[in-house]
Every structure is written in C-alpha cells, then in structure tokens.
C-alpha cells in the first residue's frame, strides 16, 4: 500500500517537530506551559497543528486507497500532504505568512480531494 510510505515519512516529520519542542523547552528552561515564550509557542503550534490534521488526512487517503484508488493518485495525495505540512512548519518557525497559507491550502486540498473521492463512490 502506498499510504504506508507517507505515514512513515510523516511520522519522522512528527518526531522532528516533537524534538523541536523539547529542544526549545530545554534551551529556555521551561518545563511546563509556555512562559509566553514566542519560540516555544511557535514550536508547539507547529507540532499541534501537525497532529490536528495529519491523522485525519492519512485516514482519508488510506480509505481511498483501500477502495481501489490508483497508486499514482495516492502518491499525488500523499505528496501534496507532505509538501503542505513541510511548508506549514517552516512558515510557522520563520513567520512567513505566504508559505503558511500555501501549507494550509495544500493540506486542505488533500483533505477535500480525498473526501470527494470517497463521496463520489467511483474510482479514477
């Protein structure tokens, strides 16, 4: 299954984001909460936003693949999701609004396309 590859890639991105939160906490000696530290707030939101969207997107792509969606479409959806998530976390850390918008639009497109494929009940 194609989705397994993207789940693995996204897991490594998630680990990176998690370790980034730990690194910022350690560097600023913040054990709990945020202490209103802007760097920690950014790291935590990049991490939180990732976990809010990625599992749902992976489930939708998995369901589409399970129902027989061609592998090249699954690759396109998986690539779009990875691209969107990378753009988003880079943008949050660099405070780049344009790249953040691109990241979220890519993520929303992945969700919308996957859901549409499932609702249409027909496969490409």
CSV table of N, CA and C in Angstrom, one decimal:
chain,number,residue,atom,x,y,z
A,1,UNK,N,0.8,-1.2,0.0
A,1,UNK,CA,0.0,0.0,0.0
A,1,UNK,C,0.9,1.3,0.0
A,2,UNK,N,0.5,2.2,-0.8
A,2,UNK,CA,1.2,3.5,-1.0
A,2,UNK,C,1.2,4.3,0.3
A,3,UNK,N,0.0,4.3,1.0
A,3,UNK,CA,-0.2,5.2,2.2
A,3,UNK,C,0.8,4.8,3.3
A,4,UNK,N,1.3,3.6,3.3
A,4,UNK,CA,2.3,3.2,4.4
A,4,UNK,C,3.5,4.1,4.2
A,5,UNK,N,4.0,4.3,3.0
A,5,UNK,CA,5.2,5.1,2.8
A,5,UNK,C,5.0,6.6,3.4
A,6,UNK,N,3.8,7.2,3.1
A,6,UNK,CA,3.6,8.5,3.5
A,6,UNK,C,3.4,8.6,5.0
A,7,UNK,N,2.7,7.6,5.6
A,7,UNK,CA,2.6,7.5,7.0
A,7,UNK,C,4.0,7.5,7.7
A,8,UNK,N,4.9,6.7,7.1
A,8,UNK,CA,6.2,6.6,7.7
A,8,UNK,C,7.0,8.0,7.6
A,9,UNK,N,6.9,8.6,6.4
A,9,UNK,CA,7.6,9.9,6.2
A,9,UNK,C,7.0,10.9,7.2
A,10,UNK,N,5.7,11.0,7.3
A,10,UNK,CA,5.1,11.9,8.2
A,10,UNK,C,5.4,11.6,9.6
A,11,UNK,N,5.6,10.4,10.0
A,11,UNK,CA,6.0,10.1,11.4
A,11,UNK,C,7.3,10.7,11.7
A,12,UNK,N,8.2,10.6,10.8
A,12,UNK,CA,9.6,11.2,11.0
A,12,UNK,C,9.5,12.7,11.1
A,13,UNK,N,8.6,13.3,10.4
A,13,UNK,CA,8.4,14.8,10.5
A,13,UNK,C,7.8,15.1,11.9
A,14,UNK,N,6.8,14.3,12.3
A,14,UNK,CA,6.2,14.4,13.6
A,14,UNK,C,7.3,14.3,14.7
A,15,UNK,N,8.2,13.3,14.6
A,15,UNK,CA,9.2,13.2,15.6
A,15,UNK,C,10.1,14.4,15.6
A,16,UNK,N,10.4,14.9,14.4
A,16,UNK,CA,11.3,16.1,14.4
A,16,UNK,C,10.6,17.3,15.1
A,17,UNK,N,9.3,17.5,14.8
A,17,UNK,CA,8.5,18.6,15.4
A,17,UNK,C,8.5,18.4,17.0
A,18,UNK,N,8.3,17.2,17.4
A,18,UNK,CA,8.3,16.9,18.8
A,18,UNK,C,9.6,17.2,19.5
A,19,UNK,N,10.7,16.8,18.8
A,19,UNK,CA,12.0,17.0,19.4
A,19,UNK,C,12.3,18.5,19.4
A,20,UNK,N,11.8,19.2,18.4
A,20,UNK,CA,12.0,20.7,18.4
A,20,UNK,C,11.3,21.3,19.6
A,21,UNK,N,10.2,20.9,20.0
A,21,UNK,CA,9.5,21.4,21.2
A,21,UNK,C,10.4,21.1,22.4
A,22,UNK,N,10.9,19.9,22.5
A,22,UNK,CA,11.8,19.5,23.6
A,22,UNK,C,13.0,20.4,23.6
A,23,UNK,N,13.6,20.6,22.5
A,23,UNK,CA,14.9,21.4,22.4
A,23,UNK,C,14.6,22.9,22.8
A,24,UNK,N,13.5,23.4,22.4
A,24,UNK,CA,13.2,24.8,22.8
A,24,UNK,C,12.9,24.9,24.3
A,25,UNK,N,12.2,23.9,24.8
A,25,UNK,CA,11.9,23.9,26.2
A,25,UNK,C,13.2,23.8,27.0
A,26,UNK,N,14.1,22.9,26.6
A,26,UNK,CA,15.4,22.8,27.3
A,26,UNK,C,16.2,24.0,27.2
A,27,UNK,N,16.3,24.6,26.0
A,27,UNK,CA,17.1,25.8,25.9
A,27,UNK,C,16.6,27.0,26.7
A,28,UNK,N,15.3,27.0,26.9
A,28,UNK,CA,14.7,28.1,27.7
A,28,UNK,C,14.3,27.8,29.1
A,29,UNK,N,14.7,26.5,29.5
A,29,UNK,CA,14.4,26.0,30.8
A,29,UNK,C,12.9,26.2,31.2
A,30,UNK,N,12.0,25.7,30.3
A,30,UNK,CA,10.6,25.8,30.5
A,30,UNK,C,10.1,24.4,30.5
A,31,UNK,N,9.8,23.9,31.7
A,31,UNK,CA,9.3,22.5,31.9
A,31,UNK,C,7.9,22.3,31.5
A,32,UNK,N,7.0,23.2,32.0
A,32,UNK,CA,5.6,23.1,31.8
A,32,UNK,C,5.0,24.4,31.3
A,33,UNK,N,4.0,24.4,30.4
A,33,UNK,CA,3.5,25.6,29.9
A,33,UNK,C,4.4,26.2,28.8
A,34,UNK,N,4.2,27.5,28.6
A,34,UNK,CA,4.9,28.2,27.6
A,34,UNK,C,5.7,29.4,28.1
A,35,UNK,N,5.4,29.9,29.3
A,35,UNK,CA,6.1,31.1,29.8
A,35,UNK,C,6.0,32.2,28.8
A,36,UNK,N,5.0,32.2,28.0
A,36,UNK,CA,4.8,33.2,26.9
A,36,UNK,C,6.0,33.4,26.1
A,37,UNK,N,6.8,32.3,25.9
A,37,UNK,CA,8.0,32.3,25.1
A,37,UNK,C,7.6,32.2,23.6
A,38,UNK,N,7.8,33.2,22.8
A,38,UNK,CA,7.4,33.1,21.4
A,38,UNK,C,8.0,31.9,20.6
A,39,UNK,N,9.2,31.6,20.8
A,39,UNK,CA,9.8,30.5,20.1
A,39,UNK,C,9.1,29.2,20.5
A,40,UNK,N,8.8,29.0,21.8
A,40,UNK,CA,8.2,27.8,22.3
A,40,UNK,C,6.7,27.8,21.7
A,41,UNK,N,6.1,28.9,21.7
A,41,UNK,CA,4.7,28.9,21.2
A,41,UNK,C,4.7,28.5,19.7
A,42,UNK,N,5.6,29.0,19.0
A,42,UNK,CA,5.7,28.6,17.5
A,42,UNK,C,6.0,27.1,17.4
A,43,UNK,N,6.9,26.6,18.2
A,43,UNK,CA,7.2,25.2,18.1
A,43,UNK,C,6.0,24.3,18.5
A,44,UNK,N,5.4,24.7,19.5
A,44,UNK,CA,4.2,24.0,20.0
A,44,UNK,C,3.1,24.0,19.0
A,45,UNK,N,2.8,25.2,18.4
A,45,UNK,CA,1.8,25.2,17.4
A,45,UNK,C,2.1,24.5,16.1
A,46,UNK,N,3.4,24.5,15.7
A,46,UNK,CA,3.7,23.6,14.5
A,46,UNK,C,3.5,22.2,14.8
A,47,UNK,N,3.8,21.7,16.0
A,47,UNK,CA,3.6,20.4,16.5
A,47,UNK,C,2.1,20.1,16.6
A,48,UNK,N,1.4,21.0,17.3
A,48,UNK,CA,0.0,20.8,17.5
A,48,UNK,C,-0.8,20.8,16.2
A,49,UNK,N,-0.5,21.7,15.3
A,49,UNK,CA,-1.2,21.8,14.0
A,49,UNK,C,-1.0,20.5,13.2
A,50,UNK,N,0.2,20.0,13.2
A,50,UNK,CA,0.5,18.8,12.5
A,50,UNK,C,-0.4,17.6,13.0
A,51,UNK,N,-0.4,17.5,14.3
A,51,UNK,CA,-1.2,16.3,14.8
A,51,UNK,C,-2.7,16.5,14.7
A,52,UNK,N,-3.1,17.8,14.5
A,52,UNK,CA,-4.6,18.0,14.3
A,52,UNK,C,-5.0,17.7,12.9
A,53,UNK,N,-4.2,17.7,11.9
A,53,UNK,CA,-4.6,17.5,10.5
A,53,UNK,C,-4.1,16.2,9.9
A,54,UNK,N,-2.9,15.8,10.2
A,54,UNK,CA,-2.3,14.6,9.5
A,54,UNK,C,-3.0,13.3,9.7
A,55,UNK,N,-3.4,12.9,11.0
A,55,UNK,CA,-4.0,11.6,11.1
A,55,UNK,C,-5.3,11.5,10.3
A,56,UNK,N,-6.1,12.6,10.3
A,56,UNK,CA,-7.4,12.6,9.5
A,56,UNK,C,-7.1,12.5,8.0
A,57,UNK,N,-6.1,13.2,7.5
A,57,UNK,CA,-5.7,13.1,6.1
A,57,UNK,C,-5.2,11.7,5.8
A,58,UNK,N,-4.4,11.1,6.6
A,58,UNK,CA,-3.9,9.8,6.3
A,58,UNK,C,-5.1,8.8,6.3
A,59,UNK,N,-6.0,8.9,7.2
A,59,UNK,CA,-7.2,8.0,7.2
A,59,UNK,C,-8.0,8.1,5.9
A,60,UNK,N,-8.2,9.3,5.5
A,60,UNK,CA,-8.9,9.5,4.2
A,60,UNK,C,-8.2,8.9,3.0
A,61,UNK,N,-6.9,9.2,2.9
A,61,UNK,CA,-6.1,8.6,1.8
A,61,UNK,C,-6.1,7.1,1.9
A,62,UNK,N,-6.0,6.6,3.1
A,62,UNK,CA,-6.0,5.1,3.3
A,62,UNK,C,-7.3,4.5,2.8
A,63,UNK,N,-8.4,5.2,3.2
A,63,UNK,CA,-9.7,4.7,2.8
A,63,UNK,C,-9.9,4.7,1.2
A,64,UNK,N,-9.4,5.8,0.6
A,64,UNK,CA,-9.5,5.8,-0.8
A,64,UNK,C,-8.6,4.8,-1.5
A,65,UNK,N,-7.4,4.6,-0.9
A,65,UNK,CA,-6.6,3.5,-1.5
A,65,UNK,C,-7.2,2.1,-1.2
A,66,UNK,N,-7.7,1.9,-0.1
A,66,UNK,CA,-8.4,0.6,0.3
A,66,UNK,C,-9.5,0.3,-0.7
A,67,UNK,N,-10.2,1.4,-1.1
A,67,UNK,CA,-11.3,1.2,-2.0
A,67,UNK,C,-10.9,1.1,-3.5
A,68,UNK,N,-9.6,1.2,-3.7
A,68,UNK,CA,-9.1,0.9,-5.0
A,68,UNK,C,-8.6,2.1,-5.8
A,69,UNK,N,-8.4,3.2,-5.2
A,69,UNK,CA,-7.8,4.4,-5.9
A,69,UNK,C,-6.4,4.0,-6.4
A,70,UNK,N,-6.2,4.4,-7.7
A,70,UNK,CA,-4.9,4.1,-8.3
A,70,UNK,C,-3.7,4.6,-7.5
A,71,UNK,N,-2.6,3.9,-7.6
A,71,UNK,CA,-1.5,4.3,-6.8
A,71,UNK,C,-0.9,5.7,-7.1
A,72,UNK,N,-1.0,6.0,-8.4
A,72,UNK,CA,-0.5,7.4,-8.8
A,72,UNK,C,-1.3,8.5,-8.1
A,73,UNK,N,-2.6,8.3,-8.0
A,73,UNK,CA,-3.4,9.3,-7.3
A,73,UNK,C,-3.1,9.3,-5.8
A,74,UNK,N,-2.9,8.1,-5.2
A,74,UNK,CA,-2.5,8.1,-3.8
A,74,UNK,C,-1.2,8.7,-3.6
A,75,UNK,N,-0.2,8.6,-4.5
A,75,UNK,CA,1.1,9.3,-4.4
A,75,UNK,C,0.9,10.8,-4.5
A,76,UNK,N,0.0,11.2,-5.4
A,76,UNK,CA,-0.2,12.6,-5.5
A,76,UNK,C,-0.8,13.2,-4.2
A,77,UNK,N,-1.8,12.5,-3.6
A,77,UNK,CA,-2.4,13.0,-2.4
A,77,UNK,C,-1.3,13.0,-1.3
A,78,UNK,N,-0.6,11.9,-1.2
A,78,UNK,CA,0.5,11.8,-0.1
A,78,UNK,C,1.5,12.9,-0.3
A,79,UNK,N,2.0,13.1,-1.5
A,79,UNK,CA,3.0,14.1,-1.8
A,79,UNK,C,2.4,15.5,-1.4
A,80,UNK,N,1.2,15.8,-1.8
A,80,UNK,CA,0.6,17.1,-1.5
A,80,UNK,C,0.5,17.3,0.0
A,81,UNK,N,0.2,16.3,0.7
A,81,UNK,CA,0.1,16.4,2.2
A,81,UNK,C,1.5,16.6,2.8
A,82,UNK,N,2.5,15.9,2.4
A,82,UNK,CA,3.8,16.1,2.9
A,82,UNK,C,4.3,17.5,2.6
A,83,UNK,N,4.1,17.9,1.3
A,83,UNK,CA,4.5,19.2,0.9
A,83,UNK,C,3.8,20.3,1.8
A,84,UNK,N,2.5,20.2,2.0
A,84,UNK,CA,1.8,21.1,2.8
A,84,UNK,C,2.3,21.2,4.2
A,85,UNK,N,2.5,20.0,4.8
A,85,UNK,CA,3.0,20.0,6.2
A,85,UNK,C,4.4,20.6,6.4
A,86,UNK,N,5.2,20.3,5.4
A,86,UNK,CA,6.6,20.9,5.5
A,86,UNK,C,6.5,22.4,5.3
A,87,UNK,N,5.8,22.9,4.3
A,87,UNK,CA,5.6,24.3,4.2
A,87,UNK,C,5.1,25.0,5.4
A,88,UNK,N,4.1,24.3,6.0
A,88,UNK,CA,3.4,24.9,7.2
A,88,UNK,C,4.4,25.1,8.4
A,89,UNK,N,5.2,24.0,8.7
A,89,UNK,CA,6.0,24.1,9.9
A,89,UNK,C,7.2,25.0,9.6
A,90,UNK,N,7.7,25.1,8.4
A,90,UNK,CA,8.8,26.0,8.1
A,90,UNK,C,8.2,27.4,8.2
A,91,UNK,N,7.0,27.7,7.8
A,91,UNK,CA,6.4,29.0,7.8
A,91,UNK,C,6.2,29.5,9.2
A,92,UNK,N,5.7,28.6,10.1
A,92,UNK,CA,5.5,28.9,11.5
A,92,UNK,C,6.8,29.3,12.2
A,93,UNK,N,7.8,28.6,11.9
A,93,UNK,CA,9.1,28.9,12.5
A,93,UNK,C,9.7,30.1,12.0
A,94,UNK,N,9.5,30.4,10.7
A,94,UNK,CA,10.2,31.6,10.1
A,94,UNK,C,9.2,32.8,10.0
A,95,UNK,N,8.0,32.6,10.5
A,95,UNK,CA,7.0,33.7,10.5
A,95,UNK,C,6.7,34.2,9.1
A,96,UNK,N,6.5,33.2,8.1
A,96,UNK,CA,6.3,33.5,6.7
A,96,UNK,C,4.9,33.2,6.4
A,97,UNK,N,4.0,34.2,6.3
A,97,UNK,CA,2.6,34.0,6.1
A,97,UNK,C,2.3,33.4,4.8
A,98,UNK,N,3.0,33.8,3.7
A,98,UNK,CA,2.7,33.3,2.4
A,98,UNK,C,2.9,31.8,2.4
A,99,UNK,N,4.0,31.3,2.9
A,99,UNK,CA,4.3,29.9,2.9
A,99,UNK,C,3.4,29.1,3.8
A,100,UNK,N,3.0,29.8,4.9
A,100,UNK,CA,2.0,29.1,5.8
A,100,UNK,C,0.7,28.9,5.1
A,101,UNK,N,0.2,29.9,4.3
A,101,UNK,CA,-1.0,29.8,3.5
A,101,UNK,C,-0.9,28.7,2.5
A,102,UNK,N,0.3,28.6,1.8
A,102,UNK,CA,0.5,27.5,0.9
A,102,UNK,C,0.4,26.2,1.6
A,103,UNK,N,1.0,26.1,2.8
A,103,UNK,CA,1.0,24.8,3.5
A,103,UNK,C,-0.4,24.4,3.9
A,104,UNK,N,-1.2,25.4,4.4
A,104,UNK,CA,-2.6,25.0,4.8
A,104,UNK,C,-3.5,24.7,3.6
A,105,UNK,N,-3.3,25.5,2.5
A,105,UNK,CA,-4.1,25.2,1.3
A,105,UNK,C,-3.8,23.8,0.8
A,106,UNK,N,-2.5,23.4,0.8
A,106,UNK,CA,-2.1,22.1,0.4
A,106,UNK,C,-2.8,21.0,1.2
A,107,UNK,N,-2.8,21.3,2.5
A,107,UNK,CA,-3.4,20.3,3.5
A,107,UNK,C,-4.9,20.2,3.3
A,108,UNK,N,-5.5,21.4,3.1
A,108,UNK,CA,-7.0,21.4,2.9
A,108,UNK,C,-7.3,20.8,1.6
A,109,UNK,N,-6.5,21.0,0.6
A,109,UNK,CA,-6.7,20.3,-0.7
A,109,UNK,C,-6.6,18.8,-0.6
A,110,UNK,N,-5.7,18.3,0.1
A,110,UNK,CA,-5.6,16.9,0.4
A,110,UNK,C,-6.8,16.4,1.0
A,111,UNK,N,-7.3,17.0,2.1
A,111,UNK,CA,-8.5,16.6,2.8
A,111,UNK,C,-9.7,16.6,1.9
A,112,UNK,N,-9.9,17.7,1.2
A,112,UNK,CA,-11.0,17.9,0.3
A,112,UNK,C,-11.0,16.9,-0.9
A,113,UNK,N,-9.9,16.7,-1.5
A,113,UNK,CA,-9.8,15.8,-2.6
A,113,UNK,C,-10.1,14.4,-2.1
A,114,UNK,N,-9.5,14.0,-1.0
A,114,UNK,CA,-9.7,12.6,-0.5
A,114,UNK,C,-11.1,12.4,-0.1
A,115,UNK,N,-11.7,13.4,0.5
A,115,UNK,CA,-13.1,13.2,0.9
A,115,UNK,C,-14.0,13.2,-0.3
A,116,UNK,N,-13.7,14.0,-1.3
A,116,UNK,CA,-14.5,14.0,-2.5
A,116,UNK,C,-14.5,12.7,-3.2
A,117,UNK,N,-13.3,12.1,-3.3
A,117,UNK,CA,-13.1,10.8,-3.9
A,117,UNK,C,-14.0,9.7,-3.2
A,118,UNK,N,-13.9,9.8,-1.9
A,118,UNK,CA,-14.7,8.8,-1.1
A,118,UNK,C,-16.2,9.0,-1.3
A,119,UNK,N,-16.7,10.3,-1.4
A,119,UNK,CA,-18.1,10.6,-1.5
A,119,UNK,C,-18.6,10.3,-2.9
A,120,UNK,N,-17.8,10.4,-3.9
A,120,UNK,CA,-18.2,10.2,-5.3
A,120,UNK,C,-18.5,8.7,-5.5
A,121,UNK,N,-17.9,7.9,-4.7
A,121,UNK,CA,-18.2,6.4,-4.8
A,121,UNK,C,-17.7,5.8,-6.1
A,122,UNK,N,-16.9,6.5,-6.8
A,122,UNK,CA,-16.3,5.9,-8.0
A,122,UNK,C,-14.8,6.2,-8.0
A,123,UNK,N,-14.1,5.3,-8.6
A,123,UNK,CA,-12.6,5.5,-8.6
A,123,UNK,C,-12.1,5.8,-9.9
A,124,UNK,N,-11.0,6.6,-9.9
A,124,UNK,CA,-10.4,7.0,-11.1
A,124,UNK,C,-9.5,6.0,-11.7
